[in-house]
């Protein structure tokens, strides 16, 4: 089925001038960008976005990193977009990410892992609404 997923290019990847390179990989994989914005997350936004992780030992470091500079957030659309996006990103831990994946090429560490992607249809809907509360175009072509 055609799905939509929420994608974030994290501060370390934005800092290394890799927005275009990363978006190109999504497009080359057959994903379409149907919404996009750039913002510098506040501590409140980062805490709310990653609320499911708030008891994890890495939470403080994650919020610190995610608020360290601007990010881009985009909605990607395509057949099986949620799984396809995760495949193109590679494993969360860059040490385990397959060669040629975004994390293998642009991550600096487990925390500074370059990109985020929704992990399920439910999460995708909630994460898209979090960053695009005004809604996203139904038809984009
Ligand atoms: P992301 O897919 O954005 O979801 C949670 C983030 O927490 C993850 O990518 C990493 O940036 C960060 N993180 C740091 N340490 C860990 C860990 N041990 N396990 C999972 N995620 C971690």
PDB file of C-alpha atoms and ligand atoms in Angstrom:
ATOM      1  CA  UNK A   1       0.000   0.000   0.000  1.00  0.00           C
ATOM      2  CA  UNK A   2       1.056   3.603  -0.531  1.00  0.00           C
ATOM      3  CA  UNK A   3       2.145   4.960   2.859  1.00  0.00           C
ATOM      4  CA  UNK A   4       3.534   8.156   4.323  1.00  0.00           C
ATOM      5  CA  UNK A   5       6.319   8.329   6.888  1.00  0.00           C
ATOM      6  CA  UNK A   6       8.028  11.054   8.905  1.00  0.00           C
ATOM      7  CA  UNK A   7      11.710  11.598   8.229  1.00  0.00           C
ATOM      8  CA  UNK A   8      14.178  13.849  10.092  1.00  0.00           C
ATOM      9  CA  UNK A   9      17.643  14.879   8.948  1.00  0.00           C
ATOM     10  CA  UNK A  10      19.392  15.399  12.287  1.00  0.00           C
ATOM     11  CA  UNK A  11      21.723  18.253  13.343  1.00  0.00           C
ATOM     12  CA  UNK A  12      24.976  16.411  12.594  1.00  0.00           C
ATOM     13  CA  UNK A  13      23.929  15.673   8.998  1.00  0.00           C
ATOM     14  CA  UNK A  14      22.648  19.248   8.464  1.00  0.00           C
ATOM     15  CA  UNK A  15      25.983  20.547   9.861  1.00  0.00           C
ATOM     16  CA  UNK A  16      27.947  18.495   7.335  1.00  0.00           C
ATOM     17  CA  UNK A  17      25.933  19.997   4.448  1.00  0.00           C
ATOM     18  CA  UNK A  18      24.347  16.667   3.538  1.00  0.00           C
ATOM     19  CA  UNK A  19      20.647  17.617   3.262  1.00  0.00           C
ATOM     20  CA  UNK A  20      20.648  17.345  -0.533  1.00  0.00           C
ATOM     21  CA  UNK A  21      22.643  14.119  -0.603  1.00  0.00           C
ATOM     22  CA  UNK A  22      20.273  12.483   1.887  1.00  0.00           C
ATOM     23  CA  UNK A  23      17.081  13.707   0.211  1.00  0.00           C
ATOM     24  CA  UNK A  24      18.478  12.398  -3.108  1.00  0.00           C
ATOM     25  CA  UNK A  25      18.838   8.944  -1.620  1.00  0.00           C
ATOM     26  CA  UNK A  26      15.182   8.976  -0.602  1.00  0.00           C
ATOM     27  CA  UNK A  27      14.145  10.088  -4.082  1.00  0.00           C
ATOM     28  CA  UNK A  28      16.416   7.548  -5.775  1.00  0.00           C
ATOM     29  CA  UNK A  29      14.787   4.831  -3.666  1.00  0.00           C
ATOM     30  CA  UNK A  30      11.384   5.860  -5.054  1.00  0.00           C
ATOM     31  CA  UNK A  31      10.158   7.914  -2.101  1.00  0.00           C
ATOM     32  CA  UNK A  32       8.518  11.270  -2.865  1.00  0.00           C
ATOM     33  CA  UNK A  33       8.868  14.333  -0.625  1.00  0.00           C
ATOM     34  CA  UNK A  34       5.292  15.530  -0.031  1.00  0.00           C
ATOM     35  CA  UNK A  35       5.992  18.022   2.798  1.00  0.00           C
ATOM     36  CA  UNK A  36       9.185  19.565   4.204  1.00  0.00           C
ATOM     37  CA  UNK A  37      10.354  22.177   6.681  1.00  0.00           C
ATOM     38  CA  UNK A  38      13.481  23.208   8.555  1.00  0.00           C
ATOM     39  CA  UNK A  39      13.490  24.131  12.224  1.00  0.00           C
ATOM     40  CA  UNK A  40      15.655  24.290  15.314  1.00  0.00           C
ATOM     41  CA  UNK A  41      13.902  22.101  17.885  1.00  0.00           C
ATOM     42  CA  UNK A  42      13.299  23.540  21.345  1.00  0.00           C
ATOM     43  CA  UNK A  43      13.985  21.381  24.390  1.00  0.00           C
ATOM     44  CA  UNK A  44      10.196  21.082  24.833  1.00  0.00           C
ATOM     45  CA  UNK A  45       9.694  19.895  21.231  1.00  0.00           C
ATOM     46  CA  UNK A  46      12.540  17.345  21.387  1.00  0.00           C
ATOM     47  CA  UNK A  47      11.305  16.035  24.742  1.00  0.00           C
ATOM     48  CA  UNK A  48       7.742  15.696  23.451  1.00  0.00           C
ATOM     49  CA  UNK A  49       8.781  14.106  20.148  1.00  0.00           C
ATOM     50  CA  UNK A  50      10.919  11.459  21.873  1.00  0.00           C
ATOM     51  CA  UNK A  51       8.595  11.023  24.887  1.00  0.00           C
ATOM     52  CA  UNK A  52       8.528   7.216  24.454  1.00  0.00           C
ATOM     53  CA  UNK A  53      12.259   7.184  25.253  1.00  0.00           C
ATOM     54  CA  UNK A  54      12.120   9.449  28.337  1.00  0.00           C
ATOM     55  CA  UNK A  55      13.092   6.682  30.791  1.00  0.00           C
ATOM     56  CA  UNK A  56      15.992   5.453  28.660  1.00  0.00           C
ATOM     57  CA  UNK A  57      19.568   6.145  29.804  1.00  0.00           C
ATOM     58  CA  UNK A  58      20.363   7.933  26.526  1.00  0.00           C
ATOM     59  CA  UNK A  59      17.430  10.373  26.714  1.00  0.00           C
ATOM     60  CA  UNK A  60      19.273  13.452  28.049  1.00  0.00           C
ATOM     61  CA  UNK A  61      22.038  13.041  25.470  1.00  0.00           C
ATOM     62  CA  UNK A  62      19.452  12.545  22.717  1.00  0.00           C
ATOM     63  CA  UNK A  63      17.581  15.759  23.607  1.00  0.00           C
ATOM     64  CA  UNK A  64      20.871  17.666  23.914  1.00  0.00           C
ATOM     65  CA  UNK A  65      21.917  16.483  20.446  1.00  0.00           C
ATOM     66  CA  UNK A  66      18.549  17.028  18.760  1.00  0.00           C
ATOM     67  CA  UNK A  67      18.472  20.648  20.013  1.00  0.00           C
ATOM     68  CA  UNK A  68      22.120  21.358  19.078  1.00  0.00           C
ATOM     69  CA  UNK A  69      21.290  22.775  15.634  1.00  0.00           C
ATOM     70  CA  UNK A  70      18.635  22.896  12.924  1.00  0.00           C
ATOM     71  CA  UNK A  71      16.994  19.795  11.489  1.00  0.00           C
ATOM     72  CA  UNK A  72      14.840  19.197   8.439  1.00  0.00           C
ATOM     73  CA  UNK A  73      11.611  17.241   8.782  1.00  0.00           C
ATOM     74  CA  UNK A  74       9.902  15.792   5.751  1.00  0.00           C
ATOM     75  CA  UNK A  75       7.012  13.526   4.918  1.00  0.00           C
ATOM     76  CA  UNK A  76       7.946  10.805   2.426  1.00  0.00           C
ATOM     77  CA  UNK A  77       5.375   8.936   0.379  1.00  0.00           C
ATOM     78  CA  UNK A  78       5.567   5.693  -1.544  1.00  0.00           C
ATOM     79  CA  UNK A  79       4.694   2.035  -1.781  1.00  0.00           C
ATOM     80  CA  UNK A  80       5.675   0.533   1.581  1.00  0.00           C
ATOM     81  CA  UNK A  81       7.262   3.875   2.506  1.00  0.00           C
ATOM     82  CA  UNK A  82       7.761   3.115   6.207  1.00  0.00           C
ATOM     83  CA  UNK A  83       9.872  -0.024   5.683  1.00  0.00           C
ATOM     84  CA  UNK A  84      11.565   1.335   2.550  1.00  0.00           C
ATOM     85  CA  UNK A  85      12.647   4.492   4.407  1.00  0.00           C
ATOM     86  CA  UNK A  86      14.080   2.373   7.241  1.00  0.00           C
ATOM     87  CA  UNK A  87      15.951   0.227   4.735  1.00  0.00           C
ATOM     88  CA  UNK A  88      17.534   3.273   3.046  1.00  0.00           C
ATOM     89  CA  UNK A  89      18.486   4.725   6.475  1.00  0.00           C
ATOM     90  CA  UNK A  90      20.149   1.521   7.699  1.00  0.00           C
ATOM     91  CA  UNK A  91      20.318   0.219  11.279  1.00  0.00           C
ATOM     92  CA  UNK A  92      19.914   2.695  14.179  1.00  0.00           C
ATOM     93  CA  UNK A  93      23.456   1.856  15.304  1.00  0.00           C
ATOM     94  CA  UNK A  94      25.780   2.957  12.488  1.00  0.00           C
ATOM     95  CA  UNK A  95      28.222   0.189  13.459  1.00  0.00           C
ATOM     96  CA  UNK A  96      25.501  -2.246  12.344  1.00  0.00           C
ATOM     97  CA  UNK A  97      24.257  -0.273   9.325  1.00  0.00           C
ATOM     98  CA  UNK A  98      24.735  -1.993   5.959  1.00  0.00           C
ATOM     99  CA  UNK A  99      27.217  -0.452   3.499  1.00  0.00           C
ATOM    100  CA  UNK A 100      25.607   2.157   1.260  1.00  0.00           C
ATOM    101  CA  UNK A 101      22.926   3.108   3.771  1.00  0.00           C
ATOM    102  CA  UNK A 102      22.551   6.702   4.965  1.00  0.00           C
ATOM    103  CA  UNK A 103      23.648   5.887   8.496  1.00  0.00           C
ATOM    104  CA  UNK A 104      26.693   3.950   7.278  1.00  0.00           C
ATOM    105  CA  UNK A 105      27.736   7.037   5.310  1.00  0.00           C
ATOM    106  CA  UNK A 106      26.604  10.007   7.447  1.00  0.00           C
ATOM    107  CA  UNK A 107      26.221   8.883  11.094  1.00  0.00           C
ATOM    108  CA  UNK A 108      28.863   9.835  13.657  1.00  0.00           C
ATOM    109  CA  UNK A 109      27.661   7.665  16.568  1.00  0.00           C
ATOM    110  CA  UNK A 110      24.611   5.810  17.888  1.00  0.00           C
ATOM    111  CA  UNK A 111      23.170   9.113  19.117  1.00  0.00           C
ATOM    112  CA  UNK A 112      24.366  11.251  16.185  1.00  0.00           C
ATOM    113  CA  UNK A 113      22.993   8.799  13.658  1.00  0.00           C
ATOM    114  CA  UNK A 114      22.094  11.361  10.952  1.00  0.00           C
ATOM    115  CA  UNK A 115      18.428  10.523  10.371  1.00  0.00           C
ATOM    116  CA  UNK A 116      15.194   9.445  12.045  1.00  0.00           C
ATOM    117  CA  UNK A 117      12.294   7.531  10.546  1.00  0.00           C
ATOM    118  CA  UNK A 118       8.904   6.417  11.853  1.00  0.00           C
ATOM    119  CA  UNK A 119       8.852   2.749  12.890  1.00  0.00           C
ATOM    120  CA  UNK A 120       5.175   1.880  12.240  1.00  0.00           C
ATOM    121  CA  UNK A 121       2.017   3.219  10.602  1.00  0.00           C
ATOM    122  CA  UNK A 122       0.699   4.388  13.995  1.00  0.00           C
ATOM    123  CA  UNK A 123       3.946   6.187  14.830  1.00  0.00           C
ATOM    124  CA  UNK A 124       4.081   7.710  11.351  1.00  0.00           C
ATOM    125  CA  UNK A 125       0.601   9.235  11.708  1.00  0.00           C
ATOM    126  CA  UNK A 126       1.446  10.682  15.139  1.00  0.00           C
ATOM    127  CA  UNK A 127       4.869  11.990  14.054  1.00  0.00           C
ATOM    128  CA  UNK A 128       3.489  13.595  10.874  1.00  0.00           C
ATOM    129  CA  UNK A 129       0.776  15.332  12.929  1.00  0.00           C
ATOM    130  CA  UNK A 130       3.432  16.467  15.441  1.00  0.00           C
ATOM    131  CA  UNK A 131       5.413  18.407  12.811  1.00  0.00           C
ATOM    132  CA  UNK A 132       2.624  19.231  10.349  1.00  0.00           C
ATOM    133  CA  UNK A 133      -0.420  19.963  12.547  1.00  0.00           C
ATOM    134  CA  UNK A 134      -1.916  22.021   9.715  1.00  0.00           C
ATOM    135  CA  UNK A 135      -2.037  18.856   7.622  1.00  0.00           C
ATOM    136  CA  UNK A 136      -0.234  17.665   4.496  1.00  0.00           C
ATOM    137  CA  UNK A 137      -1.513  17.819   0.902  1.00  0.00           C
ATOM    138  CA  UNK A 138      -3.717  14.854   0.056  1.00  0.00           C
ATOM    139  CA  UNK A 139      -2.628  14.919  -3.558  1.00  0.00           C
ATOM    140  CA  UNK A 140       0.821  16.161  -4.506  1.00  0.00           C
ATOM    141  CA  UNK A 141       0.844  15.303  -8.204  1.00  0.00           C
TER     142      UNK A 141
HETATM  143  P1  LIG B   1      16.002   7.481  16.343  1.00  0.00           P
HETATM  144  O1  LIG B   1      15.605   6.577  15.254  1.00  0.00           O
HETATM  145  O2  LIG B   1      15.801   8.943  16.134  1.00  0.00           O
HETATM  146  O3  LIG B   1      15.224   7.061  17.687  1.00  0.00           O
HETATM  147  C1  LIG B   1      15.760   7.298  18.981  1.00  0.00           C
HETATM  148  C2  LIG B   1      17.162   7.828  18.954  1.00  0.00           C
HETATM  149  O4  LIG B   1      17.876   7.738  20.172  1.00  0.00           O
HETATM  150  C3  LIG B   1      17.996   7.023  17.979  1.00  0.00           C
HETATM  151  O5  LIG B   1      17.572   7.266  16.658  1.00  0.00           O
HETATM  152  C4  LIG B   1      19.397   7.515  18.348  1.00  0.00           C
HETATM  153  O6  LIG B   1      19.664   8.783  17.795  1.00  0.00           O
HETATM  154  C5  LIG B   1      19.270   7.710  19.861  1.00  0.00           C
HETATM  155  N1  LIG B   1      19.933   6.675  20.662  1.00  0.00           N
HETATM  156  C6  LIG B   1      20.994   6.871  21.465  1.00  0.00           C
HETATM  157  N2  LIG B   1      21.338   5.768  22.093  1.00  0.00           N
HETATM  158  C7  LIG B   1      20.486   4.793  21.717  1.00  0.00           C
HETATM  159  C8  LIG B   1      20.329   3.412  22.036  1.00  0.00           C
HETATM  160  N3  LIG B   1      21.142   2.793  22.889  1.00  0.00           N
HETATM  161  N4  LIG B   1      19.326   2.745  21.417  1.00  0.00           N
HETATM  162  C9  LIG B   1      18.494   3.369  20.558  1.00  0.00           C
HETATM  163  N5  LIG B   1      18.593   4.682  20.224  1.00  0.00           N
HETATM  164  C10 LIG B   1      19.582   5.388  20.799  1.00  0.00           C
END
